[in-house]
Coordinates of C-alpha atoms and ligand atoms in Angstrom, one line a residue:
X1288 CA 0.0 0.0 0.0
X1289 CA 1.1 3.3 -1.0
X1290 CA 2.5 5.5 1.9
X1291 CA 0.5 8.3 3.3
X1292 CA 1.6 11.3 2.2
X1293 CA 2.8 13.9 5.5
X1294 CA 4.3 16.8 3.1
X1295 CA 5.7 18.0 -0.1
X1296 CA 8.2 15.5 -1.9
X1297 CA 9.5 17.4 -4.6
X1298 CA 11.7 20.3 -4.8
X1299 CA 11.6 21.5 -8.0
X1300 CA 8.9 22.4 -11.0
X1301 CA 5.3 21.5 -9.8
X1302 CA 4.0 19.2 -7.2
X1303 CA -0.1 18.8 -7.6
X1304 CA -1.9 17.0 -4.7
X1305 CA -5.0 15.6 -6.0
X1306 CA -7.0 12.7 -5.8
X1307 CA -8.7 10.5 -8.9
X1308 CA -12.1 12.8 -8.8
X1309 CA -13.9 15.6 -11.4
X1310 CA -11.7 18.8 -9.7
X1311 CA -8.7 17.0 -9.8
X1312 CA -8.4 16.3 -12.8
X1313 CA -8.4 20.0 -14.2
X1314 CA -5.0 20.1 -12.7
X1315 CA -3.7 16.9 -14.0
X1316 CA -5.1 17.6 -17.3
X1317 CA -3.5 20.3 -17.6
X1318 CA -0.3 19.7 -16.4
X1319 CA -0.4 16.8 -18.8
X1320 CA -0.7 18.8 -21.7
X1321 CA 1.9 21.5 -20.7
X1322 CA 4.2 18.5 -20.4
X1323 CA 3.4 17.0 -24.0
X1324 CA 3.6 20.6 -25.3
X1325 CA 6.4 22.1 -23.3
X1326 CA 7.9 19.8 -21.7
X1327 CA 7.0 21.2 -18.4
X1328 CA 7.6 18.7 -15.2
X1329 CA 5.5 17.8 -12.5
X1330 CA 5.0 15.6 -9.8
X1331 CA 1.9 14.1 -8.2
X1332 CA 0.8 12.8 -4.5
X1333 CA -2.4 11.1 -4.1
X1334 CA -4.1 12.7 -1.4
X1335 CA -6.9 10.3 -0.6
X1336 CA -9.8 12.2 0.3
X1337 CA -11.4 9.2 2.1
X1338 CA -9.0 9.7 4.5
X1339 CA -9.0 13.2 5.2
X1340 CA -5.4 13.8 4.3
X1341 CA -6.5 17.3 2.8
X1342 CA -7.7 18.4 6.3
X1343 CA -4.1 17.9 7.8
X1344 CA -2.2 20.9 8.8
X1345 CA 0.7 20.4 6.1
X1346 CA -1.9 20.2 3.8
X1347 CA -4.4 23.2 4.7
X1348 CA -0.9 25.5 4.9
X1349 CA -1.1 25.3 1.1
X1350 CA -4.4 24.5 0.5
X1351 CA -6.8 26.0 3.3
X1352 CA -9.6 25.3 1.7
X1353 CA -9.1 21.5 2.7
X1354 CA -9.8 19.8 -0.2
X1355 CA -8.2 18.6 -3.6
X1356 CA -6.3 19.9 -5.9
X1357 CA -3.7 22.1 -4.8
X1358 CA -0.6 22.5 -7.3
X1359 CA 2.7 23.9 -5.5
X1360 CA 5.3 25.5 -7.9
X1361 CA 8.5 24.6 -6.4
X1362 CA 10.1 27.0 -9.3
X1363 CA 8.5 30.1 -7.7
X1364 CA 9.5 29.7 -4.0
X1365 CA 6.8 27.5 -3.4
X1366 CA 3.9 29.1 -4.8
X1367 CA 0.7 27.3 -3.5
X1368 CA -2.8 27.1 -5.8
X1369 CA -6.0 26.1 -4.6
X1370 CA -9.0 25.7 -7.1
X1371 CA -9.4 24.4 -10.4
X1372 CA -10.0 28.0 -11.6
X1373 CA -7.0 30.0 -10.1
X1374 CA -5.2 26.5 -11.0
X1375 CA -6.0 26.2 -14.9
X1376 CA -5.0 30.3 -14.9
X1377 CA -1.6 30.3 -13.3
X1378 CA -0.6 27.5 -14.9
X1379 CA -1.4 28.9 -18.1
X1380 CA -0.7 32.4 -17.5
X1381 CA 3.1 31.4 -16.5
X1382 CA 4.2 28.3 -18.7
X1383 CA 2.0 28.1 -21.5
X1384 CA 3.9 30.6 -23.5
X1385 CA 2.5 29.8 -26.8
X1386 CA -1.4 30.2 -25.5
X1387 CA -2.0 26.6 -26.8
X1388 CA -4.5 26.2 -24.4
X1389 CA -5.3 30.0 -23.5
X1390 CA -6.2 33.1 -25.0
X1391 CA -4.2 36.3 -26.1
X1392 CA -7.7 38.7 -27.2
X1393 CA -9.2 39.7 -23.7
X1394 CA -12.3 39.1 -24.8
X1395 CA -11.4 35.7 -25.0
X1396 CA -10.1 35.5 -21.8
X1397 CA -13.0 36.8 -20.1
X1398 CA -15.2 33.8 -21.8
X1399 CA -13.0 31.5 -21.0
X1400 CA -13.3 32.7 -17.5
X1401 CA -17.1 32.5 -17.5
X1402 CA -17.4 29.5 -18.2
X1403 CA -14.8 28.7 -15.7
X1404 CA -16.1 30.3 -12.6
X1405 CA -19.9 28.5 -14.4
X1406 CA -18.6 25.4 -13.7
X1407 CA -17.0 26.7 -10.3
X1408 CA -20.6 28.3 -9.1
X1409 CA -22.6 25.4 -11.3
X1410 CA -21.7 22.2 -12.3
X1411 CA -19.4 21.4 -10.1
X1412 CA -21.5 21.9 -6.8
X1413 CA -24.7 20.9 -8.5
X1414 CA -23.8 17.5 -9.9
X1415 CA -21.9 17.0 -6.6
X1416 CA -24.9 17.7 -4.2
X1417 CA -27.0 15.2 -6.9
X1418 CA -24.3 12.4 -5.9
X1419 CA -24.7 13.1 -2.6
X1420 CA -28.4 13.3 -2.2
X1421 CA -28.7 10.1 -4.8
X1422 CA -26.1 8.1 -2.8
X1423 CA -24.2 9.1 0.2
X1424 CA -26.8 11.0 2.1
X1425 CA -27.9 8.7 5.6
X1426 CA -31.6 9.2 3.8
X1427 CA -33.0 9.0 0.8
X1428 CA -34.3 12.4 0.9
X1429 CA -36.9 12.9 -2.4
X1430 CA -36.7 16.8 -2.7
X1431 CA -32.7 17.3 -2.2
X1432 CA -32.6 14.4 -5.4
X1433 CA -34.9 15.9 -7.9
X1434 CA -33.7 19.4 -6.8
X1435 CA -30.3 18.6 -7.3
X1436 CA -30.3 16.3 -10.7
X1437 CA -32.9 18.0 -12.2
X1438 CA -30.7 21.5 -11.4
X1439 CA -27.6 19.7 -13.1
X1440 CA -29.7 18.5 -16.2
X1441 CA -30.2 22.1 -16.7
X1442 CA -26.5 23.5 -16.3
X1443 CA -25.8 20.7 -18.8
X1444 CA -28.5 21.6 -21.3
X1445 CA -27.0 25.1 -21.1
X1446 CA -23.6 23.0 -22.1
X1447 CA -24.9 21.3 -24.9
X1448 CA -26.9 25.2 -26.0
X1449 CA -23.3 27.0 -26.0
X1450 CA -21.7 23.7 -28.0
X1451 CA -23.9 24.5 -31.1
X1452 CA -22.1 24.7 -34.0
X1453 CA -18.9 24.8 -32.5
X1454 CA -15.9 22.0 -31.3
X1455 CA -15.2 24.0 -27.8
X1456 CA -16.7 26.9 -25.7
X1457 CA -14.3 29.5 -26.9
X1458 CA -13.4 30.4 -30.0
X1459 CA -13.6 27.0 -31.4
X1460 CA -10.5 26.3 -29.7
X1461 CA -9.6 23.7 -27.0
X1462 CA -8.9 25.2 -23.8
X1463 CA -8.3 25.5 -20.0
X1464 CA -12.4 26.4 -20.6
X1465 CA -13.7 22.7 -21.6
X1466 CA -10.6 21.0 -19.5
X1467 CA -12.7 22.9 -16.6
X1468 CA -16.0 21.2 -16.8
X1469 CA -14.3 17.9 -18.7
X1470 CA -14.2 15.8 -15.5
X1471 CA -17.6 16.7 -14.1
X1472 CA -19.4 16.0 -18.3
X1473 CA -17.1 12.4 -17.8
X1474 CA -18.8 11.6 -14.5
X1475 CA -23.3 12.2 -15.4
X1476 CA -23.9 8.6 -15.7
X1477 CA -23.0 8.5 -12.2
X1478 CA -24.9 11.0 -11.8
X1479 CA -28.1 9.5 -13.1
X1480 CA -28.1 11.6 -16.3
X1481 CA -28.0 10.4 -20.0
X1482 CA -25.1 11.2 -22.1
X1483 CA -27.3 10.9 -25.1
X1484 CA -30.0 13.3 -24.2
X1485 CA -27.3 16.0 -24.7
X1486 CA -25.6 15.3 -28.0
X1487 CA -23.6 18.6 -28.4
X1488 CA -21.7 17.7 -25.3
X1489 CA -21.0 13.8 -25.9
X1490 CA -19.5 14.5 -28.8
X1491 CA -17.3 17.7 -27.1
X1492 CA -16.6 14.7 -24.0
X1493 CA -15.4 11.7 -26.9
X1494 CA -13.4 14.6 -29.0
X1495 CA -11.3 16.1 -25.4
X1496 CA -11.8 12.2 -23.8
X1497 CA -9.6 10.8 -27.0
X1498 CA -6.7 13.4 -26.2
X1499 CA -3.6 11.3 -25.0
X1500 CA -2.8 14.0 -22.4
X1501 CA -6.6 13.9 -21.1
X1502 CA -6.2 10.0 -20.8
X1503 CA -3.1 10.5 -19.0
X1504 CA -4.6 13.3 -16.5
X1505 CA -7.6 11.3 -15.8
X1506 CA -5.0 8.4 -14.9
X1507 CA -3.4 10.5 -11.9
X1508 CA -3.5 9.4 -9.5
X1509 CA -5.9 6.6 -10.6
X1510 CA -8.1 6.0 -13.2
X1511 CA -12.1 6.9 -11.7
X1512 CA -14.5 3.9 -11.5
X1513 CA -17.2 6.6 -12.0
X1514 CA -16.2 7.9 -15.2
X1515 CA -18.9 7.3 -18.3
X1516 CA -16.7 4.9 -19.8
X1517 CA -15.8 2.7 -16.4
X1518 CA -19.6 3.1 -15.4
X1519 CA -20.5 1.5 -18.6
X1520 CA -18.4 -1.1 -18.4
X1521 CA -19.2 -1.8 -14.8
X1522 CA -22.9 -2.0 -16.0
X1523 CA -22.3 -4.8 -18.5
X1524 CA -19.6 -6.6 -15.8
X1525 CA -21.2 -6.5 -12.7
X1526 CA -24.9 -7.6 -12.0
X1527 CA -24.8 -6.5 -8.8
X1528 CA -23.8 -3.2 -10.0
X1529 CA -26.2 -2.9 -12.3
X1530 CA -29.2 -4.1 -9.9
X1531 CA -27.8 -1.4 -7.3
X1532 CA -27.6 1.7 -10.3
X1533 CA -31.2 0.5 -11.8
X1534 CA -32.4 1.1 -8.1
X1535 CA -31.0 4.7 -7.8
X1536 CA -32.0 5.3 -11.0
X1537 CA -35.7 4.4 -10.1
X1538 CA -35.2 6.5 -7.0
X1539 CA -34.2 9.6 -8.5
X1540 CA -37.6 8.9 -11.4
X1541 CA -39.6 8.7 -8.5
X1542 CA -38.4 11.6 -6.8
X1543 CA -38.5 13.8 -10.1
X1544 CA -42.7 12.5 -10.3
X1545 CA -43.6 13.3 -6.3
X1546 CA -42.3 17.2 -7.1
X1547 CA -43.8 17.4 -10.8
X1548 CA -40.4 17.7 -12.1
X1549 CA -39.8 18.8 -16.0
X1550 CA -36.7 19.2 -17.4
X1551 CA -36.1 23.0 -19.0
X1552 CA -32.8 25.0 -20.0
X1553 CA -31.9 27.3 -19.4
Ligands
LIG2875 N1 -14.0 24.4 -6.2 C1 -13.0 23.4 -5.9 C2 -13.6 22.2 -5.4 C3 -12.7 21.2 -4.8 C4 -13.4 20.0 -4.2 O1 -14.5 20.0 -3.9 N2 -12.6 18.8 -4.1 C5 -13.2 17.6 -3.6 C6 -12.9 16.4 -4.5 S1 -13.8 16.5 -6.0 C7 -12.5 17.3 -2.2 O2 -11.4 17.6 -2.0 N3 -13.3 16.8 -1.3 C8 -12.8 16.4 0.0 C9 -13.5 17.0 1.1 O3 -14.6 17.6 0.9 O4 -13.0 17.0 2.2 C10 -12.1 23.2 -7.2 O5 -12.7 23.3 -8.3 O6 -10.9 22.9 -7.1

């Protein structure tokens, strides 16, 4: 078993502490396309969130937030960076010199951060509170699940809206903008929302999914069981599974018919 981490192991170029989920792997997407492109090195720790590493004092010095991921630039005295957001912009702003995955045209840059800080105030805490009320919550709780699926069907109907006609959200470009909401778009089956409902974003998840440096971020530290493709698969493999997900799944139906949900975007 891998060692818990107690501090910082690296003492040069970036150290990101993350953990296999839809916010970390912004940062390891990233990083693994600055590497591909410039060559930029980092190194990883798997904070394992289950264990409540991130609420350690070594960790909330850099992070005080408590929670994953936090980068560390070792080349800039130790920088610390907590949230995707600030994350996906420093990183960019300081080594991705050729704006391969940013903008130069301020306009650009200010839609690129809207749709960041959308997914920050949206999708992200939406689709999470969905997870929780669907699953982890002690009770099955009716309102919280309709409230909170039905409220991340909607942020990804706006999604599939802005994806009309274009590849990526800005300027038809691929950029720290889709790498932003990527994680949380590769995690809705778990969620107990249907990929193919919302066609403009399935094909934007398969087109950023079948980058090698996405592949490799969403392998750091370890590949998610809960990601669209794993979930699938886990479907077809596991009958157990499969019993368990057609029962949430029925839950969350149910819940959406007691509060006379229907679906509308925006
Ligand atoms: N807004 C933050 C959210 C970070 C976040 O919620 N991380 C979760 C994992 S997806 C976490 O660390 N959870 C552990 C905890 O709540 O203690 C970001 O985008 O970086």
């Amino acid at each position: 078993m891998a060692e818990r981490p107690t501090g910082l192991k690296a003492n040069k170029g970036i150290e990101l502490l993350t953990f296999g989920t839809p916010n970390g792997v912004k940062a390891s997407i990233i990083l693994e396309e600055l590497k591909e492109a410039y060559g930029t090195d980092y190194t990883w720790q798997s904070i394992n969130i289950m264990q409540n590493i991130q609420k350690e004092p070594w960790f909330t010095k850099l992070g005080p937030n408590g929670r994953i991921p936090v980068i560390v630039d070792h080349d800039k005295g130790g920088f610390a960076v907590m949230e995707g957001l600030a994350i996906l912009t420093y990183l960019t702003r300081t080594y991705d010199t050729d704006h391969k995955f940013s903008f130069t045209d301020p306009l650009d840059i200010s839609r690129a951060e809207q749709w960041m800080a959308w997914q920050h105030g949206g999708l992200g805490p939406m689709q999470g509170q969905a997870n929780h009320f669907n699953r982890f919550a002690p009770e099955r709780i009716p309102y919280g699940m309709q409230r909170y699926t039905g409220e991340t069907e909607r942020l990804v109907g706006v999604l599939n809206t802005a994806l009309e006609g274009t590849d990526y959200l800005v300027g038809n470009k691929y950029s720290i903008a889709d790498i932003a909401s990527y994680g949380w778009v590769n995690s809705l089956r778990f969620a107990g929302i249907e990929m193919d409902d919302f066609p403009n974003v399935k094909s934007w998840a398969d087109r950023i999914g079948a980058r090698p440096a996405v592949q490799k971020g969403c392998a750091v530290p370890s590949k998610s069981p809960f990601g669209n493709d794993a979930y699938a698969q886990s479907l077809k493999d596991d009958k157990e599974f499969a019993e368990k997900e057609e029962k949430v799944k029925k839950q969350i139906k149910a819940a959406k018919e007691q509060y006379g949900y229907k679906y509308a975007s925006p």
